[in-house]
Amino acid sequence: MLGLPLVYNYSKSIYQGGSRTWDIKQDSHGIMYFGNSEGLLTFDGRYWKTFSLPNHTNIRSIWIDVNDRIYVGGKVILAILNALRNQD
């Protein structure tokens, strides 16, 4: 239909995360980051990946700097995740 945005809905069984998402950001390469109750979820337009913090806490906030370093905040933890792009 003309004028309507193209929307895809992904179920929890597809993205393998928790039911709550607290924050969403996008880096300069177009990768989406979701602060979720199961950790940090990433989506590159095709594949989902999940990254957990050492204490397995919810990720409530995300900030991405100009060099695409990813900062995440959870309960009693702040982490810098700058090597995500190198992981498969």
CSV table of N, CA, C and O in Angstrom, one decimal:
chain,number,residue,atom,x,y,z
A,1,MET,N,0.8,-1.2,0.0
A,1,MET,CA,0.0,0.0,0.0
A,1,MET,C,0.9,1.2,0.0
A,1,MET,O,1.9,1.3,0.7
A,2,LEU,N,0.5,2.2,-0.7
A,2,LEU,CA,1.2,3.4,-0.8
A,2,LEU,C,1.1,4.2,0.4
A,2,LEU,O,0.1,4.4,1.0
A,3,GLY,N,2.3,4.7,0.9
A,3,GLY,CA,2.3,5.5,2.1
A,3,GLY,C,2.5,4.8,3.4
A,3,GLY,O,2.7,5.5,4.4
A,4,LEU,N,2.4,3.5,3.5
A,4,LEU,CA,2.5,2.8,4.7
A,4,LEU,C,3.9,2.3,4.9
A,4,LEU,O,4.5,1.8,3.9
A,5,PRO,N,4.5,2.4,6.1
A,5,PRO,CA,5.9,1.9,6.3
A,5,PRO,C,5.9,0.4,6.3
A,5,PRO,O,4.9,-0.2,6.7
A,6,LEU,N,7.0,-0.1,5.8
A,6,LEU,CA,7.2,-1.6,5.8
A,6,LEU,C,7.7,-2.0,7.2
A,6,LEU,O,8.7,-1.5,7.7
A,7,VAL,N,6.9,-2.8,7.9
A,7,VAL,CA,7.2,-3.2,9.3
A,7,VAL,C,7.3,-4.7,9.4
A,7,VAL,O,6.4,-5.4,8.9
A,8,TYR,N,8.4,-5.2,10.0
A,8,TYR,CA,8.5,-6.6,10.3
A,8,TYR,C,8.4,-6.8,11.8
A,8,TYR,O,9.0,-6.0,12.6
A,9,ASN,N,7.7,-7.7,12.2
A,9,ASN,CA,7.6,-8.1,13.6
A,9,ASN,C,8.4,-9.4,13.9
A,9,ASN,O,8.2,-10.4,13.2
A,10,TYR,N,9.3,-9.4,14.9
A,10,TYR,CA,10.1,-10.6,15.2
A,10,TYR,C,9.6,-11.1,16.5
A,10,TYR,O,9.5,-10.4,17.5
A,11,SER,N,9.3,-12.4,16.6
A,11,SER,CA,8.9,-13.0,17.8
A,11,SER,C,10.1,-13.3,18.7
A,11,SER,O,11.3,-13.4,18.2
A,12,LYS,N,9.9,-13.5,20.0
A,12,LYS,CA,10.9,-13.8,20.9
A,12,LYS,C,11.7,-15.1,20.5
A,12,LYS,O,12.9,-15.2,20.8
A,13,SER,N,11.0,-16.0,19.9
A,13,SER,CA,11.7,-17.2,19.4
A,13,SER,C,12.7,-17.0,18.3
A,13,SER,O,13.6,-17.7,18.1
A,14,ILE,N,12.5,-15.9,17.6
A,14,ILE,CA,13.5,-15.5,16.5
A,14,ILE,C,14.7,-14.8,17.1
A,14,ILE,O,15.8,-15.1,16.8
A,15,TYR,N,14.5,-13.8,17.9
A,15,TYR,CA,15.6,-13.0,18.4
A,15,TYR,C,16.2,-13.5,19.7
A,15,TYR,O,17.3,-13.1,20.1
A,16,GLN,N,15.6,-14.6,20.3
A,16,GLN,CA,16.2,-15.3,21.4
A,16,GLN,C,16.6,-14.4,22.6
A,16,GLN,O,17.6,-14.5,23.2
A,17,GLY,N,15.7,-13.4,22.9
A,17,GLY,CA,16.0,-12.5,24.0
A,17,GLY,C,14.8,-12.5,25.0
A,17,GLY,O,13.9,-13.3,24.8
A,18,GLY,N,14.9,-11.6,25.9
A,18,GLY,CA,13.8,-11.5,26.9
A,18,GLY,C,12.6,-10.7,26.4
A,18,GLY,O,12.6,-10.2,25.3
A,19,SER,N,11.6,-10.7,27.2
A,19,SER,CA,10.4,-10.0,26.8
A,19,SER,C,10.4,-8.5,26.9
A,19,SER,O,9.5,-7.8,26.4
A,20,ARG,N,11.4,-8.0,27.6
A,20,ARG,CA,11.5,-6.5,27.8
A,20,ARG,C,12.8,-5.9,27.2
A,20,ARG,O,13.8,-6.5,27.4
A,21,THR,N,12.6,-4.9,26.4
A,21,THR,CA,13.7,-4.1,25.8
A,21,THR,C,13.6,-2.7,26.4
A,21,THR,O,12.6,-2.0,26.4
A,22,TRP,N,14.8,-2.3,27.0
A,22,TRP,CA,14.8,-1.1,27.7
A,22,TRP,C,15.4,0.1,26.9
A,22,TRP,O,15.1,1.3,27.2
A,23,ASP,N,16.2,-0.2,25.9
A,23,ASP,CA,16.9,0.9,25.2
A,23,ASP,C,17.2,0.3,23.8
A,23,ASP,O,17.5,-0.9,23.6
A,24,ILE,N,17.2,1.2,22.8
A,24,ILE,CA,17.5,0.9,21.4
A,24,ILE,C,18.4,1.9,20.8
A,24,ILE,O,18.1,3.1,20.9
A,25,LYS,N,19.5,1.5,20.2
A,25,LYS,CA,20.4,2.4,19.5
A,25,LYS,C,20.9,1.8,18.2
A,25,LYS,O,20.8,0.6,18.0
A,26,GLN,N,21.4,2.7,17.3
A,26,GLN,CA,21.9,2.2,16.0
A,26,GLN,C,23.3,2.8,15.8
A,26,GLN,O,23.5,4.0,16.0
A,27,ASP,N,24.3,2.0,15.3
A,27,ASP,CA,25.6,2.5,15.1
A,27,ASP,C,25.7,3.1,13.7
A,27,ASP,O,24.8,3.1,12.9
A,28,SER,N,26.9,3.6,13.4
A,28,SER,CA,27.1,4.2,12.0
A,28,SER,C,27.1,3.2,10.9
A,28,SER,O,27.0,3.6,9.7
A,29,HIS,N,27.2,1.9,11.2
A,29,HIS,CA,27.1,0.9,10.1
A,29,HIS,C,25.7,0.4,10.0
A,29,HIS,O,25.5,-0.6,9.2
A,30,GLY,N,24.7,0.9,10.7
A,30,GLY,CA,23.3,0.5,10.6
A,30,GLY,C,23.0,-0.7,11.5
A,30,GLY,O,21.8,-1.2,11.4
A,31,ILE,N,23.9,-1.2,12.3
A,31,ILE,CA,23.6,-2.3,13.2
A,31,ILE,C,22.7,-1.8,14.4
A,31,ILE,O,23.0,-0.7,14.9
A,32,MET,N,21.7,-2.5,14.7
A,32,MET,CA,20.8,-2.1,15.8
A,32,MET,C,21.2,-2.8,17.0
A,32,MET,O,21.6,-4.0,17.0
A,33,TYR,N,21.1,-2.1,18.2
A,33,TYR,CA,21.5,-2.6,19.5
A,33,TYR,C,20.2,-2.5,20.4
A,33,TYR,O,19.6,-1.4,20.4
A,34,PHE,N,19.9,-3.5,21.1
A,34,PHE,CA,18.8,-3.5,22.0
A,34,PHE,C,19.2,-3.9,23.4
A,34,PHE,O,19.8,-5.0,23.6
A,35,GLY,N,19.0,-3.0,24.4
A,35,GLY,CA,19.2,-3.3,25.8
A,35,GLY,C,18.1,-4.1,26.3
A,35,GLY,O,16.9,-3.6,26.4
A,36,ASN,N,18.3,-5.4,26.6
A,36,ASN,CA,17.2,-6.3,26.8
A,36,ASN,C,17.4,-7.0,28.2
A,36,ASN,O,18.5,-7.0,28.8
A,37,SER,N,16.3,-7.6,28.7
A,37,SER,CA,16.4,-8.3,29.9
A,37,SER,C,17.3,-9.6,29.9
A,37,SER,O,17.6,-10.1,30.9
A,38,GLU,N,17.7,-10.0,28.7
A,38,GLU,CA,18.6,-11.1,28.5
A,38,GLU,C,20.0,-10.7,28.2
A,38,GLU,O,20.9,-11.5,28.0
A,39,GLY,N,20.2,-9.4,28.0
A,39,GLY,CA,21.6,-8.9,27.6
A,39,GLY,C,21.5,-7.9,26.5
A,39,GLY,O,20.4,-7.3,26.3
A,40,LEU,N,22.5,-7.8,25.7
A,40,LEU,CA,22.6,-6.9,24.6
A,40,LEU,C,22.3,-7.7,23.3
A,40,LEU,O,23.0,-8.7,23.0
A,41,LEU,N,21.2,-7.3,22.6
A,41,LEU,CA,20.9,-8.0,21.4
A,41,LEU,C,21.3,-7.1,20.2
A,41,LEU,O,21.2,-5.9,20.3
A,42,THR,N,21.9,-7.7,19.2
A,42,THR,CA,22.3,-7.0,18.0
A,42,THR,C,21.5,-7.6,16.8
A,42,THR,O,21.2,-8.8,16.8
A,43,PHE,N,21.2,-6.7,15.8
A,43,PHE,CA,20.6,-7.1,14.6
A,43,PHE,C,21.2,-6.3,13.5
A,43,PHE,O,21.2,-5.1,13.4
A,44,ASP,N,21.7,-7.1,12.5
A,44,ASP,CA,22.4,-6.4,11.3
A,44,ASP,C,21.5,-6.4,10.1
A,44,ASP,O,21.9,-6.1,9.0
A,45,GLY,N,20.2,-6.7,10.3
A,45,GLY,CA,19.3,-6.7,9.2
A,45,GLY,C,19.0,-8.1,8.7
A,45,GLY,O,18.0,-8.3,8.0
A,46,ARG,N,19.8,-9.0,9.2
A,46,ARG,CA,19.6,-10.4,8.8
A,46,ARG,C,19.7,-11.4,10.0
A,46,ARG,O,18.9,-12.3,10.2
A,47,TYR,N,20.7,-11.1,10.8
A,47,TYR,CA,21.0,-12.1,11.9
A,47,TYR,C,20.9,-11.3,13.3
A,47,TYR,O,21.4,-10.2,13.4
A,48,TRP,N,20.4,-12.1,14.3
A,48,TRP,CA,20.4,-11.6,15.7
A,48,TRP,C,21.5,-12.3,16.4
A,48,TRP,O,21.8,-13.4,16.2
A,49,LYS,N,22.1,-11.6,17.4
A,49,LYS,CA,23.1,-12.1,18.3
A,49,LYS,C,22.8,-11.6,19.7
A,49,LYS,O,22.3,-10.5,19.8
A,50,THR,N,23.2,-12.4,20.7
A,50,THR,CA,22.9,-12.0,22.1
A,50,THR,C,24.3,-12.0,22.8
A,50,THR,O,25.0,-12.9,22.7
A,51,PHE,N,24.5,-10.9,23.6
A,51,PHE,CA,25.7,-10.8,24.4
A,51,PHE,C,25.3,-10.6,25.8
A,51,PHE,O,24.5,-9.7,26.1
A,52,SER,N,25.8,-11.4,26.8
A,52,SER,CA,25.4,-11.2,28.2
A,52,SER,C,26.6,-10.5,28.9
A,52,SER,O,27.7,-10.7,28.6
A,53,LEU,N,26.2,-9.8,29.9
A,53,LEU,CA,27.2,-9.2,30.9
A,53,LEU,C,27.6,-10.3,31.8
A,53,LEU,O,26.9,-11.3,32.0
A,54,PRO,N,28.8,-10.2,32.5
A,54,PRO,CA,29.3,-11.2,33.4
A,54,PRO,C,28.3,-11.5,34.5
A,54,PRO,O,28.2,-12.7,34.9
A,55,ASN,N,27.6,-10.5,35.0
A,55,ASN,CA,26.6,-10.8,36.1
A,55,ASN,C,25.2,-11.1,35.6
A,55,ASN,O,24.3,-11.2,36.3
A,56,HIS,N,25.1,-11.3,34.2
A,56,HIS,CA,23.8,-11.6,33.6
A,56,HIS,C,22.6,-10.7,34.0
A,56,HIS,O,21.5,-11.1,34.1
A,57,THR,N,22.9,-9.4,34.1
A,57,THR,CA,21.9,-8.4,34.5
A,57,THR,C,21.2,-7.9,33.3
A,57,THR,O,21.7,-8.1,32.1
A,58,ASN,N,20.1,-7.3,33.5
A,58,ASN,CA,19.4,-6.5,32.4
A,58,ASN,C,20.3,-5.4,31.9
A,58,ASN,O,21.0,-4.8,32.7
A,59,ILE,N,20.2,-5.2,30.6
A,59,ILE,CA,20.9,-4.0,30.1
A,59,ILE,C,19.8,-2.9,29.9
A,59,ILE,O,18.9,-3.1,29.1
A,60,ARG,N,19.9,-1.9,30.7
A,60,ARG,CA,18.9,-0.8,30.7
A,60,ARG,C,19.3,0.4,29.9
A,60,ARG,O,18.4,1.1,29.5
A,61,SER,N,20.5,0.6,29.6
A,61,SER,CA,20.9,1.7,28.8
A,61,SER,C,22.1,1.4,27.8
A,61,SER,O,22.9,0.6,28.2
A,62,ILE,N,22.1,2.1,26.7
A,62,ILE,CA,23.1,1.9,25.7
A,62,ILE,C,23.5,3.3,25.2
A,62,ILE,O,22.7,4.2,25.0
A,63,TRP,N,24.8,3.5,25.0
A,63,TRP,CA,25.3,4.7,24.4
A,63,TRP,C,26.4,4.2,23.4
A,63,TRP,O,27.3,3.4,23.7
A,64,ILE,N,26.4,4.8,22.2
A,64,ILE,CA,27.4,4.5,21.2
A,64,ILE,C,28.2,5.8,20.9
A,64,ILE,O,27.5,6.8,20.5
A,65,ASP,N,29.5,5.8,21.0
A,65,ASP,CA,30.2,7.0,20.7
A,65,ASP,C,30.6,7.2,19.2
A,65,ASP,O,30.2,6.3,18.4
A,66,VAL,N,31.3,8.2,18.9
A,66,VAL,CA,31.6,8.5,17.5
A,66,VAL,C,32.5,7.5,16.8
A,66,VAL,O,32.5,7.4,15.6
A,67,ASN,N,33.2,6.7,17.6
A,67,ASN,CA,34.1,5.6,17.1
A,67,ASN,C,33.4,4.3,17.2
A,67,ASN,O,34.0,3.2,17.1
A,68,ASP,N,32.1,4.2,17.4
A,68,ASP,CA,31.3,3.0,17.5
A,68,ASP,C,31.6,2.1,18.7
A,68,ASP,O,31.4,0.9,18.7
A,69,ARG,N,32.2,2.7,19.7
A,69,ARG,CA,32.4,2.0,21.0
A,69,ARG,C,31.0,1.9,21.7
A,69,ARG,O,30.3,2.9,21.7
A,70,ILE,N,30.7,0.8,22.2
A,70,ILE,CA,29.3,0.6,22.8
A,70,ILE,C,29.5,0.5,24.3
A,70,ILE,O,30.2,-0.3,24.8
A,71,TYR,N,28.7,1.4,24.9
A,71,TYR,CA,28.7,1.4,26.4
A,71,TYR,C,27.3,0.9,26.8
A,71,TYR,O,26.3,1.4,26.3
A,72,VAL,N,27.3,0.0,27.8
A,72,VAL,CA,26.0,-0.5,28.3
A,72,VAL,C,26.0,-0.4,29.8
A,72,VAL,O,27.0,-0.5,30.4
A,73,GLY,N,24.8,-0.1,30.3
A,73,GLY,CA,24.6,0.0,31.7
A,73,GLY,C,23.5,-1.0,32.2
A,73,GLY,O,22.5,-1.1,31.5
A,74,GLY,N,23.8,-1.7,33.3
A,74,GLY,CA,22.9,-2.6,33.9
A,74,GLY,C,22.9,-2.3,35.4
A,74,GLY,O,23.5,-1.4,35.9
A,75,LYS,N,22.3,-3.2,36.1
A,75,LYS,CA,22.3,-3.1,37.6
A,75,LYS,C,23.7,-3.3,38.1
A,75,LYS,O,24.3,-4.4,38.0
A,76,VAL,N,24.2,-2.3,38.7
A,76,VAL,CA,25.5,-2.3,39.4
A,76,VAL,C,26.7,-2.6,38.4
A,76,VAL,O,27.7,-3.2,38.8
A,77,ILE,N,26.5,-2.3,37.1
A,77,ILE,CA,27.6,-2.5,36.2
A,77,ILE,C,27.5,-1.5,35.0
A,77,ILE,O,26.5,-1.1,34.6
A,78,LEU,N,28.7,-1.1,34.6
A,78,LEU,CA,28.9,-0.3,33.4
A,78,LEU,C,29.9,-1.1,32.6
A,78,LEU,O,31.0,-1.4,33.1
A,79,ALA,N,29.7,-1.3,31.3
A,79,ALA,CA,30.6,-2.1,30.5
A,79,ALA,C,30.8,-1.4,29.2
A,79,ALA,O,30.0,-0.7,28.7
A,80,ILE,N,32.0,-1.6,28.6
A,80,ILE,CA,32.4,-1.1,27.3
A,80,ILE,C,32.6,-2.3,26.4
A,80,ILE,O,33.4,-3.1,26.7
A,81,LEU,N,31.8,-2.3,25.3
A,81,LEU,CA,31.8,-3.5,24.4
A,81,LEU,C,32.3,-3.0,23.1
A,81,LEU,O,31.5,-2.8,22.2
A,82,ASN,N,33.6,-2.9,22.9
A,82,ASN,CA,34.1,-2.4,21.6
A,82,ASN,C,34.5,-3.4,20.7
A,82,ASN,O,35.0,-3.1,19.6
A,83,ALA,N,34.4,-4.7,21.0
A,83,ALA,CA,34.9,-5.8,20.2
A,83,ALA,C,33.8,-6.6,19.6
A,83,ALA,O,34.0,-7.7,19.0
A,84,LEU,N,32.6,-6.2,19.7
A,84,LEU,CA,31.4,-7.0,19.2
A,84,LEU,C,31.6,-7.3,17.7
A,84,LEU,O,31.2,-8.3,17.2
A,85,ARG,N,32.0,-6.3,16.9
A,85,ARG,CA,32.1,-6.5,15.5
A,85,ARG,C,33.1,-7.6,15.1
A,85,ARG,O,32.9,-8.2,14.0
A,86,ASN,N,34.0,-8.0,15.9
A,86,ASN,CA,35.0,-9.0,15.6
A,86,ASN,C,34.5,-10.4,16.0
A,86,ASN,O,35.2,-11.4,15.7
A,87,GLN,N,33.4,-10.5,16.7
A,87,GLN,CA,32.9,-11.8,17.2
A,87,GLN,C,31.9,-12.4,16.2
A,87,GLN,O,31.1,-11.7,15.6
A,88,ASP,N,31.9,-13.7,16.0
A,88,ASP,CA,31.0,-14.4,15.1
A,88,ASP,C,30.0,-15.2,15.8
A,88,ASP,O,30.1,-15.6,16.9
